[in-house]
GROMACS .gro file of N, CA and C in nm:
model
  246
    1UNK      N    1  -0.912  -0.407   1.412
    1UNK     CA    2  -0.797  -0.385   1.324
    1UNK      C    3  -0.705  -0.282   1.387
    2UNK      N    4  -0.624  -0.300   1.346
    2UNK     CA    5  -0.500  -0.209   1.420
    2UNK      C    6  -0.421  -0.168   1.321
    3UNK      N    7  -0.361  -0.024   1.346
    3UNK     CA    8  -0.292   0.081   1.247
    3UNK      C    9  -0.234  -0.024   1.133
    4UNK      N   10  -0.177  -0.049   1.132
    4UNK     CA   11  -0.056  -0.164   1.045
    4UNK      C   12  -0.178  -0.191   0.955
    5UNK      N   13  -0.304  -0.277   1.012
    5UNK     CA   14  -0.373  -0.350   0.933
    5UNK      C   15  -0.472  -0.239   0.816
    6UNK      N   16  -0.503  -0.159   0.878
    6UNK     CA   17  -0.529  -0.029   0.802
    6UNK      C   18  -0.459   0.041   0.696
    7UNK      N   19  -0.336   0.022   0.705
    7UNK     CA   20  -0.244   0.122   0.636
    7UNK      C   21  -0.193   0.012   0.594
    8UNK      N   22  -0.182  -0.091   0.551
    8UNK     CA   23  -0.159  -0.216   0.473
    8UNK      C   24  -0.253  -0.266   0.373
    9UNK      N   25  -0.379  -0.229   0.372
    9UNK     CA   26  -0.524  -0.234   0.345
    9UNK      C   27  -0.503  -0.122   0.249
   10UNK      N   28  -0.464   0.021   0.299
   10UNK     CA   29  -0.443   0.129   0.164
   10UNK      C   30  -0.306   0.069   0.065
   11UNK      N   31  -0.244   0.072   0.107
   11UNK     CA   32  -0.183   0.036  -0.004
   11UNK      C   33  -0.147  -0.069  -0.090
   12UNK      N   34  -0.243  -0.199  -0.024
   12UNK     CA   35  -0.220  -0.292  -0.118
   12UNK      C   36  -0.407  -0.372  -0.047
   13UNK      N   37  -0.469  -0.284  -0.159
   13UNK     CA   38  -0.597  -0.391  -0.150
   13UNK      C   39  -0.606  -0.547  -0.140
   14UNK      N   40  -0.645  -0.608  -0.071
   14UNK     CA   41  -0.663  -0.762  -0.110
   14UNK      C   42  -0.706  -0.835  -0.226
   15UNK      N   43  -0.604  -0.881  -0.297
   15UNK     CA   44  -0.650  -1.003  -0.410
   15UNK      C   45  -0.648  -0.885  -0.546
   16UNK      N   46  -0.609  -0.753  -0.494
   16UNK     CA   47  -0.576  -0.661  -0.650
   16UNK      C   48  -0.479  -0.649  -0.701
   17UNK      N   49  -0.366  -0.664  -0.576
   17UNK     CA   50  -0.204  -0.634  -0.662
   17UNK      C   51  -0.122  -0.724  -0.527
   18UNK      N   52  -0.209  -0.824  -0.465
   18UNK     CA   53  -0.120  -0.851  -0.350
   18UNK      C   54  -0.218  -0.956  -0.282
   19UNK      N   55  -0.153  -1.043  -0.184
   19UNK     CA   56  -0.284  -1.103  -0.077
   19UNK      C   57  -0.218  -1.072   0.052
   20UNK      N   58  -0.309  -1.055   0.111
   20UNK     CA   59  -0.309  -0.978   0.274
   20UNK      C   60  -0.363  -1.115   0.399
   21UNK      N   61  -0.220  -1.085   0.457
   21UNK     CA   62  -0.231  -1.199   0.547
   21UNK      C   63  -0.227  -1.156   0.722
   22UNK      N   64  -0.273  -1.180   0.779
   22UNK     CA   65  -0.267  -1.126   0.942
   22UNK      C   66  -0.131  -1.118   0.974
   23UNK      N   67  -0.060  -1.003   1.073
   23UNK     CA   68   0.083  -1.033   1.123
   23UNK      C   69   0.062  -1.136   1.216
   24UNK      N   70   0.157  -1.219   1.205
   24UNK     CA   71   0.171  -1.364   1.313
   24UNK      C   72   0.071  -1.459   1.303
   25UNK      N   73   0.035  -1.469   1.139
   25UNK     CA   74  -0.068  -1.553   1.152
   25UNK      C   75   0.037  -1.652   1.022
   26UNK      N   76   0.152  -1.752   1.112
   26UNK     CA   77   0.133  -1.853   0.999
   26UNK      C   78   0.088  -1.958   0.942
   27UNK      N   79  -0.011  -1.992   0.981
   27UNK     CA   80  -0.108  -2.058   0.935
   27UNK      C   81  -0.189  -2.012   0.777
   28UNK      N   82  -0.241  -1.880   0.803
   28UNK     CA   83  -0.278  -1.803   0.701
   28UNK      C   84  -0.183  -1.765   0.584
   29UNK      N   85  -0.044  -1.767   0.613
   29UNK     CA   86   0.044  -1.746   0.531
   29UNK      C   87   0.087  -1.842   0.470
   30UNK      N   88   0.056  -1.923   0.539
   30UNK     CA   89   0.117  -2.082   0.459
   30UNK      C   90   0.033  -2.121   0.389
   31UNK      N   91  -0.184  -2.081   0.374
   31UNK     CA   92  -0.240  -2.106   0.333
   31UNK      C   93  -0.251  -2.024   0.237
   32UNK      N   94  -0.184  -1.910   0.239
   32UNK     CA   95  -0.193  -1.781   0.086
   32UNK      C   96  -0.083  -1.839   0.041
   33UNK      N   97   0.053  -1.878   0.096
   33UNK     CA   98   0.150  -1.877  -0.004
   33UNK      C   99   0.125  -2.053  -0.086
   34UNK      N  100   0.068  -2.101  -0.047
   34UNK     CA  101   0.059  -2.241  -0.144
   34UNK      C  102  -0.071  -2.190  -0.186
   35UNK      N  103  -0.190  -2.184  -0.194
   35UNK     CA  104  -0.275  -2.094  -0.276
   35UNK      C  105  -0.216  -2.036  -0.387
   36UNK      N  106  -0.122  -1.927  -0.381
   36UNK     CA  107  -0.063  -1.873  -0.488
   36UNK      C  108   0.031  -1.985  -0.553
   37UNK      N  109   0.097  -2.061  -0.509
   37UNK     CA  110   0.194  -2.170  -0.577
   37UNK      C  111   0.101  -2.232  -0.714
   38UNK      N  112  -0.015  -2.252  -0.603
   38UNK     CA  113  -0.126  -2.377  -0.756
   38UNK      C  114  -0.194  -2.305  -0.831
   39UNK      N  115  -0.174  -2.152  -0.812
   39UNK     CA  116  -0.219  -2.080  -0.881
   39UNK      C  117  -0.123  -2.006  -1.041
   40UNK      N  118  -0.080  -2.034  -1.110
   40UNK     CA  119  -0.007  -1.968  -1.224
   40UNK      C  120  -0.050  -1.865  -1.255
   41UNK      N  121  -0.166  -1.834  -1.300
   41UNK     CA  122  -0.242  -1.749  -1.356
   41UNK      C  123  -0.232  -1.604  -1.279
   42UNK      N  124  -0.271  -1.643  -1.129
   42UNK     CA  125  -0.317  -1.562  -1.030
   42UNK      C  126  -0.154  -1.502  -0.975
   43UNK      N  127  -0.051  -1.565  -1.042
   43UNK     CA  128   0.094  -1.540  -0.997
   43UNK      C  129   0.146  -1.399  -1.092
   44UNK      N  130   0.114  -1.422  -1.229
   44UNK     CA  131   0.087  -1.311  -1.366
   44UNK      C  132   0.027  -1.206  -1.297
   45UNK      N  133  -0.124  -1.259  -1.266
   45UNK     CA  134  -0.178  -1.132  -1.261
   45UNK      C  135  -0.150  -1.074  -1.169
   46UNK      N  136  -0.124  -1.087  -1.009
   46UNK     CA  137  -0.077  -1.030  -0.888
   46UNK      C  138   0.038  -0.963  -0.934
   47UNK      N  139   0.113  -1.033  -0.954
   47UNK     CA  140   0.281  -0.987  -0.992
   47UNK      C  141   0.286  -0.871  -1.093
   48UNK      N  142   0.225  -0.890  -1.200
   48UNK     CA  143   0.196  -0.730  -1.337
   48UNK      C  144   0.115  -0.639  -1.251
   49UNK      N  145   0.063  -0.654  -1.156
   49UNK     CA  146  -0.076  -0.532  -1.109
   49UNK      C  147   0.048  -0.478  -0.957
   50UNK      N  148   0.134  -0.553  -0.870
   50UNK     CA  149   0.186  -0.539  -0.799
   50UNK      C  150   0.301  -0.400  -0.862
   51UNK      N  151   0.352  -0.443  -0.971
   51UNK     CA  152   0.457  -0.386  -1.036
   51UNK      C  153   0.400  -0.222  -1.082
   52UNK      N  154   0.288  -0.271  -1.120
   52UNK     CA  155   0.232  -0.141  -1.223
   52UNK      C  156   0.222  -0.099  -1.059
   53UNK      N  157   0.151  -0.076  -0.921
   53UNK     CA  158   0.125  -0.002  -0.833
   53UNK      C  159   0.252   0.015  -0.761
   54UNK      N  160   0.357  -0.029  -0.767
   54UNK     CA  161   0.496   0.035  -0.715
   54UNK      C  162   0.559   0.132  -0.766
   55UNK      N  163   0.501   0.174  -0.881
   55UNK     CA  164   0.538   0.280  -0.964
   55UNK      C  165   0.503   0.467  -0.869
   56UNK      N  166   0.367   0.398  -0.794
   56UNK     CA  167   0.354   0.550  -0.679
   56UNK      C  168   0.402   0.543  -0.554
   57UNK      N  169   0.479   0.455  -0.544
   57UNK     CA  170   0.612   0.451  -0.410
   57UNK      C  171   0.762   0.473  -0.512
   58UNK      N  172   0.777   0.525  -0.628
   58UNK     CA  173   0.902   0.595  -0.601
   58UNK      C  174   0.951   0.689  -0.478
   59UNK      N  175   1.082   0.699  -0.499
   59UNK     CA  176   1.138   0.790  -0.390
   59UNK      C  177   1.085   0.937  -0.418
   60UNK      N  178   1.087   0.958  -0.578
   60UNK     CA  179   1.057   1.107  -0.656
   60UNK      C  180   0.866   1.158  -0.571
   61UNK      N  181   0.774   1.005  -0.600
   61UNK     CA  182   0.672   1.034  -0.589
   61UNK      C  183   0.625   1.031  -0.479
   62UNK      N  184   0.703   0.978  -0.351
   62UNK     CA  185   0.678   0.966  -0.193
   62UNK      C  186   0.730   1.115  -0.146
   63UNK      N  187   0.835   1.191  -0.190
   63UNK     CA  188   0.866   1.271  -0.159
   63UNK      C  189   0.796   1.386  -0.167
   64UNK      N  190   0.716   1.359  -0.332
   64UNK     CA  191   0.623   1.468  -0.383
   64UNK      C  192   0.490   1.493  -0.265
   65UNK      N  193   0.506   1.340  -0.207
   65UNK     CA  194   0.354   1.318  -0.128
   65UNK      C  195   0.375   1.414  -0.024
   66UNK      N  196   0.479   1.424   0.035
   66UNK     CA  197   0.492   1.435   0.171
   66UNK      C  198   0.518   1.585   0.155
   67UNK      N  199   0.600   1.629   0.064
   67UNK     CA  200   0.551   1.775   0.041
   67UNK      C  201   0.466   1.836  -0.013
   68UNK      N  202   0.387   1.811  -0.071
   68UNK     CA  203   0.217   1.812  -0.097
   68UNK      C  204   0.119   1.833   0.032
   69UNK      N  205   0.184   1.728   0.092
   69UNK     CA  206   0.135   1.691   0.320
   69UNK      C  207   0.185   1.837   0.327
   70UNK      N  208   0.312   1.827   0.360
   70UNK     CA  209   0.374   2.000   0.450
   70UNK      C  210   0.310   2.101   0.400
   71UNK      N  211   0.310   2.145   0.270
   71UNK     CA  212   0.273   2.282   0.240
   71UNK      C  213   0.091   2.287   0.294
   72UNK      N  214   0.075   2.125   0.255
   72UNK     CA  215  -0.136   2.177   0.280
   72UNK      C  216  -0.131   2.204   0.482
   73UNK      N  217  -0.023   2.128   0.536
   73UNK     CA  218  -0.013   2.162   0.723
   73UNK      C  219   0.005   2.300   0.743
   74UNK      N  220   0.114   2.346   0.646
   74UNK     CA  221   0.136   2.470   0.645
   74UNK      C  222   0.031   2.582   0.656
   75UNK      N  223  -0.035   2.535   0.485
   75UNK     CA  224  -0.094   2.663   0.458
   75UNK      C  225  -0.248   2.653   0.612
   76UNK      N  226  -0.290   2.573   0.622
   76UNK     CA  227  -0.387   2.548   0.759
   76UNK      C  228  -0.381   2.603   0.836
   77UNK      N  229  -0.217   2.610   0.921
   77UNK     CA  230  -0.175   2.644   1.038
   77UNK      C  231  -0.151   2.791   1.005
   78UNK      N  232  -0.142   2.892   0.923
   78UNK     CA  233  -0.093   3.007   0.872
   78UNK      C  234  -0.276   3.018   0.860
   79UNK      N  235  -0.373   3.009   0.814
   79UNK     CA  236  -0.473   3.036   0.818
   79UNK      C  237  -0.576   3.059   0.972
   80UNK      N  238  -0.491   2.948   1.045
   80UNK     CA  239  -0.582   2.954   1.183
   80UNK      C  240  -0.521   3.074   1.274
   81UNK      N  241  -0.395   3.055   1.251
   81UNK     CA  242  -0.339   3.186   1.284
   81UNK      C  243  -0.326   3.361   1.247
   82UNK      N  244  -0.422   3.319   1.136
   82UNK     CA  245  -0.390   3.452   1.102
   82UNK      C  246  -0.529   3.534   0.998
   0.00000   0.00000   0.00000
């Protein structure tokens, strides 16, 4: 697996709020996206669980992340140093 496939994997588990398909694999994509077509049910539920987990990629709450990140780099680097 390679970075992408990892960090695609965190944020959208397979078959919980999304389906996860290989990059450059269309074969696999053509077999998830008609999968989901004959699926109705599985279109509801992906789509309501997709929505409800985009709610922690706001701009407000990505921003919060990443300064949450700096201050904990911070306070680390101020500790090893000092």
């Amino acid at each position: 697996a390679d970075a992408n496939d990892v960090s695609v994997g965190i944020i959208s588990p397979d078959g919980r709020d999304g389906m996860l398909v290989a990059p450059w694999a269309p074969v696999e994509l053509g077999a998830a996206v008609g999968a989901l077509a004959a699926d109705p049910e599985r279109q509801r539920r992906l789509g309501a669980a997709a929505r409800t987990r985009a709610a922690d990629f706001t701009p407000e709450r990505v921003a919060d992340q990443i300064d949450a990140l700096y201050q904990e780099l911070l306070a680390r680097s101020a500790r090893r140093s000092g």
